Coordinates of C-alpha atoms in Angstrom, one line a residue:
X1 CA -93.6 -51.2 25.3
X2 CA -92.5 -49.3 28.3
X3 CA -93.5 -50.0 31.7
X4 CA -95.2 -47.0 34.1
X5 CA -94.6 -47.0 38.0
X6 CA -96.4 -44.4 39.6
X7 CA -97.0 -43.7 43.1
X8 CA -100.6 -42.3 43.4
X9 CA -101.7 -40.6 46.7
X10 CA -105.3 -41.5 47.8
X11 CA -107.1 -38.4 46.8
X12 CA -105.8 -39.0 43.1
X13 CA -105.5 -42.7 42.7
X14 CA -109.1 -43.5 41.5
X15 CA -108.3 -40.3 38.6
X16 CA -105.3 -41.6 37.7
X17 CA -106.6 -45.0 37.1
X18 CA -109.2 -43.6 35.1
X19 CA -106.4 -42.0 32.9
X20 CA -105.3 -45.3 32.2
X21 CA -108.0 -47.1 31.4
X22 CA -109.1 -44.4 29.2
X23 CA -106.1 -44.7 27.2
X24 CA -105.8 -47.2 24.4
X25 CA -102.0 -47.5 24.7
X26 CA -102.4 -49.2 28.4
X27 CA -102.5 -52.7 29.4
X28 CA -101.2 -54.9 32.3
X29 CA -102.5 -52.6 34.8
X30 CA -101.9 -53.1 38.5
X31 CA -103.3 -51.1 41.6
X32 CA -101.3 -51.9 44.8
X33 CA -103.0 -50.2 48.1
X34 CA -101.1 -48.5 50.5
X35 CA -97.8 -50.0 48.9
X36 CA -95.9 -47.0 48.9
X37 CA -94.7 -45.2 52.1
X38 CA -92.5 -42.3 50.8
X39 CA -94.5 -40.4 49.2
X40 CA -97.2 -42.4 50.7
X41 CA -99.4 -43.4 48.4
X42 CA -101.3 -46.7 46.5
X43 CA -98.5 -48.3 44.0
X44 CA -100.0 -48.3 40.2
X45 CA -98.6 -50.1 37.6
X46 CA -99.2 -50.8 34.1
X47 CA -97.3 -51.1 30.3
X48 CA -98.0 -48.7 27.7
X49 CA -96.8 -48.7 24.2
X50 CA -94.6 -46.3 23.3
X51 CA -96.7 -44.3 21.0
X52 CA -99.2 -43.2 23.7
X53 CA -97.0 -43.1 26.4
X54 CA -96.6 -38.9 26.0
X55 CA -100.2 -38.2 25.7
X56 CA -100.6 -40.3 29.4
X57 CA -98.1 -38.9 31.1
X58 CA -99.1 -35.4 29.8
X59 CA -102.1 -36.2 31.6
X60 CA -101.3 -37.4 34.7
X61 CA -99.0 -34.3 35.1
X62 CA -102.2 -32.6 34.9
X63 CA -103.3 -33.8 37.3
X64 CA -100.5 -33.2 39.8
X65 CA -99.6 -37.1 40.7
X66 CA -95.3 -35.7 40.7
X67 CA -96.4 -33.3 43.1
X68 CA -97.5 -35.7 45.8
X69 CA -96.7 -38.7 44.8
X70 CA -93.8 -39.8 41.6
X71 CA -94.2 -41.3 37.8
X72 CA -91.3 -43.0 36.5
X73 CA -90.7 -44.8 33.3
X74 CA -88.7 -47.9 32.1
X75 CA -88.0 -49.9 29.0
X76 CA -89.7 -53.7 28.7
X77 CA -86.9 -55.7 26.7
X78 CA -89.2 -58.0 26.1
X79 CA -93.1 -58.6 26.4
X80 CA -95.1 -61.9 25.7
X81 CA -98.5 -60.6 26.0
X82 CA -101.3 -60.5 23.4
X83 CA -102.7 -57.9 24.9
X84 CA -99.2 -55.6 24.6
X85 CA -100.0 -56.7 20.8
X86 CA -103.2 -55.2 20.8
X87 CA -102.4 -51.9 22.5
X88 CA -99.5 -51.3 20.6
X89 CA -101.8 -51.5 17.8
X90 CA -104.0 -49.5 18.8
X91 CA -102.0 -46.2 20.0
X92 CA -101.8 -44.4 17.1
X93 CA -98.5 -44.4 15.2
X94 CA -95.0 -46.1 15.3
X95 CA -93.3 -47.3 18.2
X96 CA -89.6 -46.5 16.4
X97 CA -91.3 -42.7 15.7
X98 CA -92.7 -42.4 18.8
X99 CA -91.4 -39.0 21.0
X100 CA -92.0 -39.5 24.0
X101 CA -91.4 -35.1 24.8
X102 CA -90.8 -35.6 28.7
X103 CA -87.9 -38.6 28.0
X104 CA -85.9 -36.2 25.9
X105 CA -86.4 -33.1 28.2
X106 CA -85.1 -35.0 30.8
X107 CA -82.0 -36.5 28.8
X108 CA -81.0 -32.9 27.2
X109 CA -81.2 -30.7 30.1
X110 CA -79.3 -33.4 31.6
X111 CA -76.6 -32.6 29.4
X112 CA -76.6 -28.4 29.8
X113 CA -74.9 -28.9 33.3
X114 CA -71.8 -27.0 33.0
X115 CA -69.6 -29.3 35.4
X116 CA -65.5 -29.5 35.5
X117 CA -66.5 -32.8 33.7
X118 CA -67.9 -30.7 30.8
X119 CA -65.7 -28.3 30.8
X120 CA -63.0 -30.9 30.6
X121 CA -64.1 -33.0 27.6
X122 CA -64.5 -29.8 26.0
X123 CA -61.0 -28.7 26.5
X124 CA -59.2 -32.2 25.5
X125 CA -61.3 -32.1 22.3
X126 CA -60.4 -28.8 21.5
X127 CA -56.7 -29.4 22.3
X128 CA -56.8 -33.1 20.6
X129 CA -58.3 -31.0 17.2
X130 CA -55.7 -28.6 17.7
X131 CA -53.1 -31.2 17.0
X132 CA -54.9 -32.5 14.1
X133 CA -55.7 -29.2 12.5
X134 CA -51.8 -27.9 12.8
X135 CA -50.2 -31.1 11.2
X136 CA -53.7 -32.2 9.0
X137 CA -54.8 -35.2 10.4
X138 CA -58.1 -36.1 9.8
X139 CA -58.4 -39.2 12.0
X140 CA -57.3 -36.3 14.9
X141 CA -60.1 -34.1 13.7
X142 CA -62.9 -37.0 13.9
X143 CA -61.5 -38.2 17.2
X144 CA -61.7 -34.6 18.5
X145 CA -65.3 -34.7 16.9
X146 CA -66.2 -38.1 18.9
X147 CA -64.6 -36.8 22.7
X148 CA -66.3 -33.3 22.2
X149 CA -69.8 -32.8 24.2
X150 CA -71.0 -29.7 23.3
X151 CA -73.6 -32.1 20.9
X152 CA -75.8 -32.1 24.3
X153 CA -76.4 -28.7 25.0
X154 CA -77.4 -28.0 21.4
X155 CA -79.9 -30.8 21.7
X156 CA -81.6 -29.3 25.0
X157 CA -81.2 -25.7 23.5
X158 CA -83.7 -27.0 20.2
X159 CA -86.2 -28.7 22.6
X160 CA -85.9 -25.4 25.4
X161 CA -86.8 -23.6 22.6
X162 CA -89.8 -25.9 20.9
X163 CA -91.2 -26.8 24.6
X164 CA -90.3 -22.9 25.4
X165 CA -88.3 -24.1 28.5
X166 CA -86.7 -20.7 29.9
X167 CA -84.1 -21.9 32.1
X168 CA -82.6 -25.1 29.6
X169 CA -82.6 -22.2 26.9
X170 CA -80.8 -19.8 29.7
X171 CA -78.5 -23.5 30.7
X172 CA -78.0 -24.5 27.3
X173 CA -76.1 -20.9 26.1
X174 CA -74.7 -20.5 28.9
X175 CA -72.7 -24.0 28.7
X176 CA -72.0 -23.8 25.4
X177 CA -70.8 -20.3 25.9
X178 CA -68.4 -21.1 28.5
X179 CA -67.7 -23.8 27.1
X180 CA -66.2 -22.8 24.1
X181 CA -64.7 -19.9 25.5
X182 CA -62.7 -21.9 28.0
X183 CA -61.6 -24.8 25.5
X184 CA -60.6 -22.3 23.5
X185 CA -58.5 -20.3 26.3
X186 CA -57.0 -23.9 27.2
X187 CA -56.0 -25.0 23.9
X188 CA -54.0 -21.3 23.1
X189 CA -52.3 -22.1 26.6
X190 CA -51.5 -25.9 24.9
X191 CA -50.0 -24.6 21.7
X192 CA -47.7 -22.4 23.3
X193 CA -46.9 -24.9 25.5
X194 CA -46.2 -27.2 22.6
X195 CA -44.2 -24.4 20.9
X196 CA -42.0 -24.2 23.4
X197 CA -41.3 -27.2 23.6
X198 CA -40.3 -27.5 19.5
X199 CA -43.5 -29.8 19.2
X200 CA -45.4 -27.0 17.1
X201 CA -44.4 -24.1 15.2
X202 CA -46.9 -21.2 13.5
X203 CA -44.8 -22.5 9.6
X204 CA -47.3 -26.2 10.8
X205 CA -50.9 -24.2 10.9
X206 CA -49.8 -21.5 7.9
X207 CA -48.3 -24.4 5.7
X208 CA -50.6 -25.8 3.0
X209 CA -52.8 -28.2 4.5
X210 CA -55.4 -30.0 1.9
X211 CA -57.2 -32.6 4.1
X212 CA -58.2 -30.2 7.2
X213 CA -58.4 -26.2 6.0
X214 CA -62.0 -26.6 5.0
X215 CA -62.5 -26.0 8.6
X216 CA -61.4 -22.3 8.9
X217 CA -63.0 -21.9 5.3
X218 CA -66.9 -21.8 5.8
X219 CA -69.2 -21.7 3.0
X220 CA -72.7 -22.5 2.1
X221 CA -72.2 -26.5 2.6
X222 CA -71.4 -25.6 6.2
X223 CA -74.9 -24.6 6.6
X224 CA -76.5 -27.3 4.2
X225 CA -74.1 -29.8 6.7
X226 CA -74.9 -28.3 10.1
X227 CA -78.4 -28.5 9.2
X228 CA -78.5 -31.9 8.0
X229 CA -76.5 -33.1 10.9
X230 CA -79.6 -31.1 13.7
X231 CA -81.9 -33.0 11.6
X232 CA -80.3 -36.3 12.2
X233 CA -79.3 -36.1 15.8
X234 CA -82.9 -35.2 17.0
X235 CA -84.3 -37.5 15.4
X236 CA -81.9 -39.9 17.0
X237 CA -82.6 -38.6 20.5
X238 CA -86.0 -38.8 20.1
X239 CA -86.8 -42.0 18.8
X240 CA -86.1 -45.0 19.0
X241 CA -83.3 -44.8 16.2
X242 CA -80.3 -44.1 19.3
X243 CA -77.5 -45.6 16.4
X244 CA -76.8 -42.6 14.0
X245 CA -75.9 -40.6 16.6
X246 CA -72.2 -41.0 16.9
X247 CA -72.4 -40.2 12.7
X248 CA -74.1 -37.0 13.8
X249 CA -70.9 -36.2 16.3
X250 CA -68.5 -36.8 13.2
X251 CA -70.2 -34.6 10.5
X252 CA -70.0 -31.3 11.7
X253 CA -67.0 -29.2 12.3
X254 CA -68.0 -27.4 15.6
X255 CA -65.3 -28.9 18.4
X256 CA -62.2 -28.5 15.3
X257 CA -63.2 -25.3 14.1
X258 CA -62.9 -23.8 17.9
X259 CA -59.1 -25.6 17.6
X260 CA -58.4 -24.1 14.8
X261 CA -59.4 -20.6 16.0
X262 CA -57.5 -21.5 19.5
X263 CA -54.0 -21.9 17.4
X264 CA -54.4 -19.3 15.2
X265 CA -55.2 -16.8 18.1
X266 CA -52.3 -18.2 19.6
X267 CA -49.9 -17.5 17.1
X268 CA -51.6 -13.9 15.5
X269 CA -52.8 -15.8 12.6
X270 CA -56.1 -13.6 12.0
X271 CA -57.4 -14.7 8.8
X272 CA -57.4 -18.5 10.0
X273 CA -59.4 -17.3 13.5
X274 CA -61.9 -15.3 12.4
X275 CA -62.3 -18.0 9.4
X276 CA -62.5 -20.6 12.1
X277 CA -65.0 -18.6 14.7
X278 CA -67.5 -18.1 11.6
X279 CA -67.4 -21.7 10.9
X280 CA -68.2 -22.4 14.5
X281 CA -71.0 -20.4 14.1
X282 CA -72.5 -21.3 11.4
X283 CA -72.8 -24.5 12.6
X284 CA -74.0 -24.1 15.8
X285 CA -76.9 -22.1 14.3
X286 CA -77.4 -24.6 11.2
X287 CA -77.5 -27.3 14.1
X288 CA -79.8 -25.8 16.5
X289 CA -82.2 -24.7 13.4
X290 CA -82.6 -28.0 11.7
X291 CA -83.2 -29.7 15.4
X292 CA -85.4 -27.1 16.1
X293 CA -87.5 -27.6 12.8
X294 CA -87.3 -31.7 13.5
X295 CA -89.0 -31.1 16.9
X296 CA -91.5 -28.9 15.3
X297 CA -92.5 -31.4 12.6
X298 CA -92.6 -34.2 15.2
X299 CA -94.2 -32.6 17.5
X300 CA -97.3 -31.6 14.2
X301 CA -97.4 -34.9 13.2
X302 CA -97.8 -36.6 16.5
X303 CA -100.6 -33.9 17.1
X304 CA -102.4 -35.3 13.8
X305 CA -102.0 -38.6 14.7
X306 CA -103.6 -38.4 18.1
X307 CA -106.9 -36.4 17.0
X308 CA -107.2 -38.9 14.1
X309 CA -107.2 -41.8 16.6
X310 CA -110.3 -42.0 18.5
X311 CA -109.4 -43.5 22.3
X312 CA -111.8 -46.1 23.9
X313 CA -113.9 -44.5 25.9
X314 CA -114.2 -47.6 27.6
X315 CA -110.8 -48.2 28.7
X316 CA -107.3 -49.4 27.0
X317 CA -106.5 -52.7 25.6
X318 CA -106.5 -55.3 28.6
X319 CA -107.3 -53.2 31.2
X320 CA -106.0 -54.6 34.8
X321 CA -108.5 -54.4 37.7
X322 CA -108.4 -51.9 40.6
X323 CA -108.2 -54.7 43.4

């Protein structure tokens, strides 16, 4: 269950009640008069399981409550209520498979901000993968996988592009362009640094190395991988299944093939970066097209599930007084 706090100005509050009485998913609900000073407005409260919860807010944005007044959202760790019970079961669905669309539009385009921070974790994962690349150290390459962030604004650029949200598409490139492009820049300056300084030599990246040269050698697993691993991470964002995303980070080879293309531009190797630079991109795409195909499906079969459940034209389950 999650719990609803809206503030409701008075021309609006008797329709927004309405939407939640109408809604099957609702229970608990609490009208508080003149509560609220800034925005002014009546205080409204109420739990709604998780499964309805996109519908209702949906609806109250049509009807303009964030304009005048605010809706905000929060988890219930735990709910003794038999009436929870019953409005849980009757919102169509599974809580676990619920997407709630406004909770992950909020979270992604949190993460297309292209701050010093960003730019920052980009660069010391590209430069930690550098290091694992040139000497072929896999534990390097998945810790390079793990620091990386550039998982976020391939997230928000599948929903910009499933919502059709202009500027998180327009944010989302542009991060990951920069991004890349300035990890990249950073990590050439940090291998000749390194070279001078006897740490690194071009014989390290040209000499054989078995565990880690898959990642300048794309081929038709990198897209069967990259899609797999869009698949998996927006279904993790979106639902309630938060824990496989840190496997996601660690499958795909987007953060070490930008090292590997950083060193071997640094030292004129021109096979390995271009290799490297087409892995990259591969992945990228395979990631933002199997997210983008997740969000479509989810987005379907919530669709089915909601005109296949008929809502209680009556009012939800345990519906709270207007006092």
């Amino acid at each position: 269950m999650q719990h609803l706090r809206i503030i409701a100005p008075a021309d609006l509050v008797d329709q927004v009640l309405t939407a939640l009485e109408d809604s099957v998913a609702t229970t608990s609900i609490v009208r508080i008069p003149k509560a609220a000073t800034r925005p002014a407005g009546d205080l409204v409260l109420c739990d709604v399981a998780r499964e309805g919860l996109s519908d209702l807010l949906d609806r109250l944005q049509q009807l303009g409550v964030q304009h005048e007044g605010s809706i905000s959202v929060d988890d219930i760790g735990v709910e003794i209520s038999d009436a929870a019970k019953r409005a849980s079961r009757a919102a169509p669905g599974h809580a676990a498979d619920a997407v709630v669309w406004q909770e992950i539009e909020q979270r992604t385009h949190e993460e297309t901000s292209l701050s010093p921070t960003f730019l920052t974790f980009m660069s010391v994962a590209t430069m930690i993968g550098a290091i694992g690349v040139v000497f072929d150290e896999p534990i390097l390459i998945v810790g390079a996988m793990v620091v990386g962030p550039d998982f976020g604004p391939l997230a928000a650029l599948s929903v910009g592009l499933v919502r059709w949200r202009g500027r998180m598409i327009a944010q989302s490139v542009l991060a990951l362009a920069v991004g890349f492009a300035v990890a990249i820049a950073i990590t050439m300056l940090f291998t000749w640094l390194l070279t001078a300084l006897h740490l690194m030599s071009p014989a390290d990246l040209l000499h054989s190395r078995p565990l880690t040269d898959f990642i300048w050698r794309p081929n038709a697993l990198s897209w069967v991988v990259g899609l797999l691993a869009g698949i998996a991470g927006l279904l993790s964002l979106s639902t309630a299944k938060s824990g496989a995303l840190i496997g996601v980070l660690i499958s795909v080879t987007t953060i070490p093939a930008a090292a590997n293309a950083a060193v071997a531009l640094a030292y004129g190797a021109a096979e390995q970066a271009v290799g490297a630079l087409i892995q990259l991109v591969v992945n990228l795409a395979a990631i933002t097209l199997g997210g983008v195909a997740t969000l479509v499906v989810q987005r379907v079969n919530q669709r089915r599930r909601t005109a296949r459940s008929p809502e209680a034209g009556a009012g939800g389950a345990g519906r709270g007084s207007r006092s």
